[in-house]
C-alpha cells in the first residue's frame, strides 16, 4: 500500500529537506565519502520533491501551507506560483551538479573546513527554496536574510585577509540595504495595503499616487541588494575570493538569482504591472537597468582575471531580468523568467570551467590562458557553449533576449532594443577572446610540431561542467514549456 503525500506535505518537505541534510552532514565529519553522499542524496531528494510539485502547478493548483501566525495578518506561510516554481526548479537541479563539482574541486585543491562548506551550502539551498515558495513578503524577507547569513561563511571560507575583507563588504552591503531600504519598503507596503500577501495583479492599485509608488519601487530595487543593480553591486566582485563552487552558488544557483527573482516577484505580485505602467513609476528603472547592463559589460571587457570578468558579466546579465521587470508587460515578465533559467545554466558552466582551469593548471588570468584549450579540450568546449548561451546565439540562450527585445518594442522603448544588441556584442568581446586564445594560440614555449599534453580537472568537475553545458542547449528547446509555465502567472 503506497502513501501519497499531499501537496501541502510536499511543500513542507521541499523546504525542510536541505535543513535536515545540514543537520546530518556534520555527523560524518571524519568520513568524507559518507558526508558527500549525504549531500548528494539531499540534493537529489530536494530536486525530486520540487519536480513532484510541478504537475499540480501546471494544472492550475497553487499548493500552500501556513506554518505559524506571528500576529494577525502576519504569517510565515508558503504558496507555490509559477515564478517561484521555476526558481525552485533551477536552484534544486543545479545543486545536484554543483555538489558533484564541489567533490572534485574541494578534494583536488585540498580545501580546509569542507564539512562547514557543505553544511552552509545546504542551509543556503533551504533558504532559497523557502524564499522561492514564500506566500508573502514577511516570509520572503526572513529567508532572504537567512540566505545572506548562511553564505557569509562560504564567502570567507579561506579566512585570509582578503576573504575577511570581502566578507565584511558582503555583509555590510547586503544586510545594510535590506535593513535600511528593503525592510522599510515592506513596512510601507503593509501600511498602505494592509497585507503583504503576493497577489496576482498586485496589492497597491489605488492605494498610493505615482510619486509614492515610484519611491517605493526604488526602495525595493536598491534594498534588494542581491540583485546587484549598480551602484550597489560591488559586493559581487569582492566575493570572488571564495572557492569556485561558492562563486557558482552566488552567481547561478541561489544568491543573485534570489535577488532578481525577488525584484520580479515584487513587481508582479506587489505593485502589479498595470499599476506601474499606468502611473509611469517604472520609467526611471528602465534607464537604470539599461545603464547597469551596459556599464557592467564594458567593465568586464577590462578585467584580466577570469572570475572578475565573469562577475561583471553576471551584473550585466542580472540587469536583463530587472529590465524586463521595469518594462512591466506580460511578455517582458516571461522574458525575465526565461533569463533567470538560461543565465543560470550558462554562468554556472563558465564558473565551473574557471575553477577547472585553476584546479588543473593554477591559472586565473585570461592573459595566461594561451593554448589552454589544447590542454583542456573538454573544459574549453564547455566554456564555448556557455559563452554562446550568455551572448544569446541560437541554439543556446537566444530566447530570453529575443523575448525581452519584443517586449521593449511593444512597449515603445526602441532604444532598449539597441541596448540589448550592444550588450550582446560586448559579451562577444569579453568571452570569445578567452576561447580564441585557448584554442588557436599555442601554449607558451611550445614548439611548432610539439604534441600538447592534455591535463583536465578531476572527473567530478568534468561531469558537472559537461552536464551544465548540455543543459544550455536543452533549455533552448525547452523554452516553450518554460514560457507556458510563466504564462500562468
XYZ file of C-alpha atoms in Angstrom:
489
model
C 0.000 0.000 0.000
C 1.597 3.258 -1.096
C 1.304 6.550 0.723
C 0.622 9.585 -1.437
C 1.829 12.825 0.092
C -0.467 15.829 -0.178
C 0.809 18.900 -1.989
C 0.923 20.727 1.366
C 3.190 17.993 2.749
C 5.392 18.221 -0.340
C 5.778 21.976 0.159
C 6.934 21.440 3.747
C 9.197 18.568 2.681
C 10.836 20.701 -0.008
C 11.627 23.493 2.451
C 12.836 21.177 5.240
C 14.913 18.692 3.201
C 18.060 20.855 2.864
C 17.945 21.818 6.555
C 17.674 18.153 7.575
C 20.642 17.421 5.317
C 22.577 20.234 7.011
C 21.989 18.542 10.387
C 23.148 15.113 9.160
C 26.272 16.202 7.236
C 28.360 17.077 10.359
C 27.799 13.581 11.756
C 30.188 12.312 9.079
C 32.862 14.978 9.508
C 35.646 12.372 9.584
C 34.158 10.222 6.815
C 34.281 12.338 3.640
C 32.682 9.764 1.368
C 29.612 9.459 3.582
C 29.497 13.219 4.156
C 29.412 13.910 0.436
C 26.967 11.061 -0.155
C 24.568 12.742 2.285
C 24.988 15.992 0.350
C 24.176 14.308 -2.956
C 21.220 12.346 -1.551
C 19.822 15.536 -0.008
C 20.214 17.433 -3.285
C 18.520 14.681 -5.292
C 15.704 14.355 -2.732
C 15.066 18.096 -2.880
C 15.003 18.152 -6.684
C 12.651 15.146 -6.804
C 10.282 16.813 -4.330
C 10.238 20.068 -6.297
C 9.577 18.187 -9.544
C 6.595 16.424 -7.911
C 5.101 19.853 -7.243
C 5.396 20.928 -10.884
C 2.408 18.965 -12.237
C -0.135 20.460 -9.800
C 1.124 23.980 -10.577
C 0.840 23.343 -14.318
C -2.717 22.110 -13.717
C -3.595 25.417 -12.083
C -3.246 24.455 -8.426
C -1.386 26.750 -6.021
C -0.217 24.494 -3.166
C 0.088 26.427 0.070
C 0.914 25.884 3.703
C 0.664 28.183 6.726
C 3.337 27.440 9.332
C 2.631 29.991 12.052
C 0.636 33.176 12.609
C 3.074 35.652 14.141
C 0.467 38.382 14.632
C -2.914 38.846 12.968
C -2.266 39.367 9.266
C 1.423 38.446 9.504
C 2.211 34.779 8.869
C 5.074 32.514 7.949
C 3.459 30.759 5.018
C 4.256 29.204 1.657
C 2.358 29.237 -1.607
C 3.716 27.991 -4.908
C 3.057 30.035 -8.026
C 4.687 29.689 -11.487
C 7.586 32.109 -10.947
C 8.573 30.514 -7.646
C 8.170 27.081 -9.194
C 10.659 27.949 -11.941
C 13.184 29.375 -9.483
C 12.927 26.316 -7.237
C 13.449 24.003 -10.215
C 16.546 25.929 -11.282
C 18.059 26.029 -7.789
C 17.315 22.422 -6.820
C 18.520 20.890 -10.092
C 21.739 22.909 -10.198
C 22.502 21.986 -6.578
C 22.998 18.398 -7.720
C 25.635 19.233 -10.335
C 27.231 21.818 -8.065
C 27.597 19.155 -5.375
C 29.263 16.776 -7.848
C 31.603 19.569 -8.941
C 32.357 20.512 -5.334
C 33.541 16.998 -4.537
C 36.175 17.153 -7.277
C 37.173 20.764 -6.648
C 37.373 20.731 -2.855
C 39.360 17.497 -2.756
C 41.725 18.376 -5.603
C 42.572 21.737 -4.033
C 42.717 20.267 -0.514
C 40.366 22.954 0.757
C 40.007 23.241 4.550
C 36.723 23.154 6.511
C 34.903 21.063 3.918
C 32.219 19.939 6.367
C 31.362 23.566 7.161
C 31.259 24.226 3.428
C 28.677 21.502 2.750
C 26.565 22.445 5.787
C 26.387 26.112 4.801
C 25.640 25.138 1.223
C 22.673 23.039 2.347
C 21.335 25.829 4.589
C 21.681 28.266 1.690
C 19.630 25.997 -0.557
C 16.986 25.566 2.126
C 16.780 29.345 2.431
C 16.490 29.632 -1.340
C 13.566 27.208 -1.503
C 11.855 28.998 1.378
C 12.293 32.283 -0.471
C 11.020 30.814 -3.749
C 7.870 29.398 -2.140
C 7.139 32.351 0.187
C 3.474 33.345 0.246
C 4.121 36.863 1.467
C 6.833 39.482 1.838
C 7.345 38.706 5.528
C 8.233 35.071 4.847
C 10.370 36.044 1.874
C 12.299 38.580 3.966
C 13.070 36.001 6.659
C 14.538 33.543 4.162
C 16.271 36.360 2.242
C 18.203 37.257 5.411
C 18.861 33.589 6.192
C 20.405 33.235 2.740
C 22.731 36.171 3.401
C 23.877 34.816 6.763
C 24.340 31.231 5.555
C 26.502 32.266 2.595
C 28.765 34.578 4.632
C 30.933 31.659 5.918
C 31.251 30.471 2.318
C 32.482 33.860 1.101
C 35.043 33.972 3.951
C 35.940 30.288 3.534
C 39.690 30.861 3.123
C 39.794 33.099 6.229
C 42.748 35.111 4.933
C 42.833 38.913 4.970
C 41.293 39.252 1.511
C 38.459 36.837 2.331
C 37.671 38.584 5.613
C 37.562 41.952 3.846
C 35.293 40.545 1.128
C 33.029 39.047 3.788
C 32.801 42.387 5.550
C 31.722 44.085 2.317
C 29.285 41.241 1.615
C 27.550 41.513 4.979
C 27.663 45.305 5.181
C 26.063 45.845 1.798
C 23.520 43.017 1.783
C 22.380 43.445 5.381
C 22.621 47.226 5.171
C 20.455 47.531 2.075
C 17.885 45.043 3.323
C 17.516 46.630 6.770
C 17.660 50.267 5.637
C 15.698 50.027 2.356
C 14.020 46.654 1.841
C 12.500 46.375 5.330
C 11.112 49.963 5.321
C 9.587 49.234 1.900
C 7.855 46.153 3.335
C 6.550 48.141 6.310
C 5.292 50.907 3.996
C 3.549 48.321 1.846
C 1.777 46.848 4.880
C 0.667 50.314 5.992
C -0.627 51.205 2.512
C -2.224 47.891 1.519
C -2.991 46.219 4.859
C -1.479 42.951 3.610
C 1.859 41.528 2.471
C 0.478 38.570 0.505
C 1.685 38.076 -3.047
C -1.448 38.607 -5.116
C -1.916 38.383 -8.916
C -2.365 41.928 -10.188
C -0.672 43.423 -7.115
C -1.950 44.913 -3.878
C -1.129 48.609 -4.356
C -3.630 49.566 -7.067
C -5.446 52.717 -5.917
C -3.548 52.721 -2.607
C -0.889 55.322 -3.495
C -0.146 58.027 -6.071
C 2.523 57.847 -8.760
C 5.296 59.588 -6.736
C 4.790 57.266 -3.750
C 4.769 54.195 -6.000
C 7.998 55.359 -7.696
C 9.762 55.934 -4.366
C 8.536 52.594 -3.040
C 9.810 50.841 -6.157
C 13.221 52.454 -5.640
C 13.312 51.242 -2.038
C 12.634 47.712 -3.216
C 15.058 47.686 -6.166
C 18.015 49.086 -4.229
C 17.005 47.409 -0.977
C 17.205 44.019 -2.677
C 20.998 44.226 -2.823
C 21.349 40.664 -4.102
C 20.039 41.883 -7.478
C 23.363 43.780 -7.798
C 21.864 46.788 -9.562
C 24.553 49.444 -9.950
C 25.824 51.219 -7.896
C 25.050 48.623 -5.178
C 26.911 45.869 -6.977
C 30.442 45.888 -5.588
C 29.846 43.063 -3.090
C 29.669 40.634 -6.007
C 33.182 41.104 -7.490
C 34.580 41.220 -3.936
C 33.032 37.825 -3.152
C 35.072 36.185 -5.925
C 37.786 35.361 -3.397
C 35.657 32.371 -2.370
C 36.213 28.872 -3.837
C 34.704 28.387 -7.292
C 31.734 26.233 -6.137
C 30.766 29.186 -3.924
C 31.081 31.553 -6.879
C 28.754 29.244 -8.782
C 26.308 29.326 -5.857
C 26.452 33.133 -5.731
C 26.069 33.657 -9.473
C 23.885 30.842 -10.731
C 22.164 28.743 -8.092
C 20.958 30.976 -5.296
C 22.146 34.411 -4.215
C 21.921 36.762 -7.188
C 19.039 34.772 -8.631
C 17.234 35.247 -5.313
C 17.779 38.982 -5.787
C 16.366 39.337 -9.286
C 13.633 36.795 -8.519
C 12.543 38.972 -5.597
C 12.525 42.108 -7.762
C 10.435 40.296 -10.351
C 8.018 38.882 -7.778
C 7.545 42.273 -6.120
C 6.806 43.905 -9.488
C 4.277 41.242 -10.489
C 2.566 40.459 -7.177
C 3.005 43.581 -5.024
C 2.900 46.513 -7.450
C 1.181 44.797 -10.377
C 2.371 45.586 -13.879
C -0.743 47.608 -14.722
C -0.235 49.864 -11.702
C 3.365 50.540 -12.723
C 2.611 51.295 -16.361
C -0.427 53.472 -15.594
C 1.473 55.589 -13.063
C 4.728 55.664 -15.064
C 6.551 54.781 -11.852
C 8.655 52.234 -13.721
C 10.171 54.609 -16.296
C 13.227 55.522 -14.236
C 14.049 51.850 -13.646
C 14.206 51.180 -17.394
C 17.058 53.680 -17.684
C 18.833 52.498 -14.517
C 18.678 48.838 -15.586
C 19.878 49.698 -19.108
C 22.791 51.716 -17.698
C 23.718 48.904 -15.309
C 23.519 46.397 -18.147
C 25.912 48.301 -20.415
C 28.293 49.634 -17.773
C 28.953 46.205 -16.290
C 29.526 44.759 -19.774
C 32.194 47.355 -20.573
C 33.881 46.869 -17.195
C 34.014 43.111 -17.885
C 36.000 43.893 -21.042
C 38.740 45.474 -18.949
C 39.182 42.633 -16.426
C 42.031 40.166 -16.967
C 41.138 37.969 -14.009
C 38.659 35.434 -15.375
C 36.423 35.253 -12.286
C 36.302 39.058 -12.047
C 35.354 39.226 -15.723
C 32.580 36.715 -15.136
C 31.421 38.627 -12.048
C 30.816 41.802 -14.047
C 29.212 39.701 -16.760
C 26.785 38.467 -14.100
C 25.935 42.024 -13.044
C 25.152 42.814 -16.676
C 23.075 39.686 -17.219
C 21.100 40.248 -13.998
C 20.159 43.672 -15.321
C 18.302 41.926 -18.152
C 15.919 40.479 -15.557
C 15.500 43.842 -13.817
C 14.971 45.494 -17.205
C 12.202 43.005 -18.007
C 10.585 43.794 -14.666
C 10.904 47.527 -15.403
C 9.213 47.188 -18.800
C 6.272 45.721 -16.870
C 4.471 43.880 -19.646
C 3.340 40.235 -19.677
C 5.886 39.491 -22.412
C 8.772 41.129 -20.549
C 7.973 39.200 -17.367
C 8.167 35.944 -19.329
C 11.464 37.088 -20.863
C 12.875 37.849 -17.408
C 11.808 34.455 -16.093
C 13.483 32.744 -19.033
C 16.623 34.811 -18.439
C 16.820 33.531 -14.856
C 16.910 29.920 -16.090
C 19.076 30.397 -19.169
C 21.650 32.587 -17.446
C 21.861 30.152 -14.519
C 22.907 27.286 -16.808
C 25.355 29.389 -18.810
C 27.010 31.168 -15.904
C 27.412 28.112 -13.677
C 29.164 26.404 -16.602
C 31.547 29.334 -17.059
C 32.445 29.326 -13.367
C 32.870 25.560 -13.382
C 35.306 25.990 -16.280
C 37.196 28.769 -14.486
C 37.554 26.536 -11.427
C 38.631 23.570 -13.545
C 41.365 25.670 -15.186
C 42.590 26.784 -11.774
C 42.490 23.248 -10.383
C 44.399 21.684 -13.290
C 46.862 24.486 -14.119
C 46.512 27.156 -11.393
C 45.721 29.856 -13.921
C 43.447 32.765 -13.039
C 44.300 35.482 -15.579
C 42.948 35.420 -19.136
C 46.294 36.631 -20.458
C 47.919 33.485 -19.081
C 45.448 31.062 -20.696
C 47.117 30.914 -24.106
C 46.733 27.420 -25.524
C 44.618 26.212 -22.579
C 42.049 24.778 -24.996
C 44.626 22.316 -26.287
C 45.431 21.208 -22.750
C 41.788 21.137 -21.595
C 39.624 20.497 -24.679
C 36.548 19.270 -22.769
C 36.587 22.214 -20.381
C 37.073 24.822 -23.088
C 34.424 23.284 -25.347
C 32.003 23.653 -22.430
C 33.233 27.236 -21.995
C 32.453 27.904 -25.673
C 28.919 26.516 -25.385
C 28.220 28.534 -22.230
C 29.687 31.687 -23.785
C 27.375 31.395 -26.785
C 24.472 30.920 -24.367
C 25.364 34.089 -22.438
C 25.830 36.027 -25.689
C 22.441 34.819 -26.866
C 23.114 32.915 -30.073
C 20.820 30.067 -31.209
C 20.633 27.213 -30.359
C 21.733 28.389 -26.944
C 20.441 31.322 -24.871
C 18.692 33.382 -27.521
C 15.074 33.175 -26.391
C 15.151 35.347 -23.273
C 16.905 38.227 -25.030
C 14.681 37.885 -28.089
C 11.516 37.997 -25.980
C 12.803 40.980 -23.992
C 13.537 42.809 -27.255
C 9.995 42.098 -28.475
C 8.615 43.361 -25.174
C 10.640 46.562 -25.477
C 9.313 47.147 -28.997
C 5.738 46.504 -27.874
C 6.194 48.987 -25.028
C 7.584 51.614 -27.401
C 11.129 51.574 -25.972
C 13.114 51.166 -29.185
C 16.321 52.360 -27.555
C 16.174 49.378 -25.187
C 16.473 47.048 -28.181
C 19.684 48.851 -29.102
C 20.938 48.420 -25.532
C 20.264 44.676 -25.683
C 22.049 44.313 -29.030
C 25.056 46.357 -27.889
C 25.356 44.337 -24.696
C 25.393 41.085 -26.664
C 28.161 42.465 -28.892
C 30.194 43.474 -25.847
C 29.632 39.971 -24.444
C 31.297 38.621 -27.567
C 34.211 40.932 -26.794
C 34.859 39.661 -23.270
C 34.019 35.956 -23.714
C 35.134 34.835 -27.164
C 38.772 36.026 -26.849
C 39.137 33.525 -23.988
C 38.047 30.754 -26.363
C 40.157 32.046 -29.274
C 43.260 32.383 -27.092
C 42.707 28.914 -25.705
C 42.192 27.041 -28.978
C 44.024 28.973 -31.678
C 47.256 30.031 -29.964
C 49.912 27.527 -28.910
C 50.803 27.151 -25.226
C 53.749 29.314 -24.090
C 57.078 27.801 -25.013
C 55.569 25.077 -27.213
C 57.469 24.082 -30.375
C 55.551 24.126 -33.713
C 55.272 20.329 -34.005
C 55.216 19.553 -30.296
C 52.276 17.493 -29.091
C 50.333 19.170 -26.288
C 49.771 17.072 -23.188
C 46.117 17.007 -22.177
C 45.521 17.646 -18.482
C 41.932 18.158 -17.384
C 40.454 18.745 -13.925
C 39.196 15.777 -11.847
C 36.428 13.697 -13.427
C 33.785 15.020 -10.993
C 34.446 18.547 -12.273
C 34.281 17.414 -15.911
C 30.996 15.565 -15.387
C 29.412 18.625 -13.793
C 30.536 21.170 -16.379
C 29.610 18.833 -19.244
C 26.102 18.405 -17.804
C 25.527 22.134 -17.418
C 26.922 22.848 -20.902
C 24.460 20.305 -22.292
C 21.713 21.988 -20.265
C 22.472 25.263 -22.092
C 21.432 23.556 -25.320
C 18.467 21.705 -23.789
C 16.996 24.936 -22.433
C 16.817 26.358 -25.943
C 14.386 23.585 -26.873
C 12.509 23.726 -23.546
C 11.882 27.464 -23.789
C 8.313 26.892 -24.977
C 7.478 24.815 -21.902
C 9.056 27.369 -19.572
C 7.088 30.099 -21.327
C 3.890 28.069 -20.859
C 4.629 27.798 -17.116
C 5.320 31.525 -16.766
C 2.238 32.435 -18.796
C 0.157 31.049 -15.898
C 1.286 33.960 -13.717
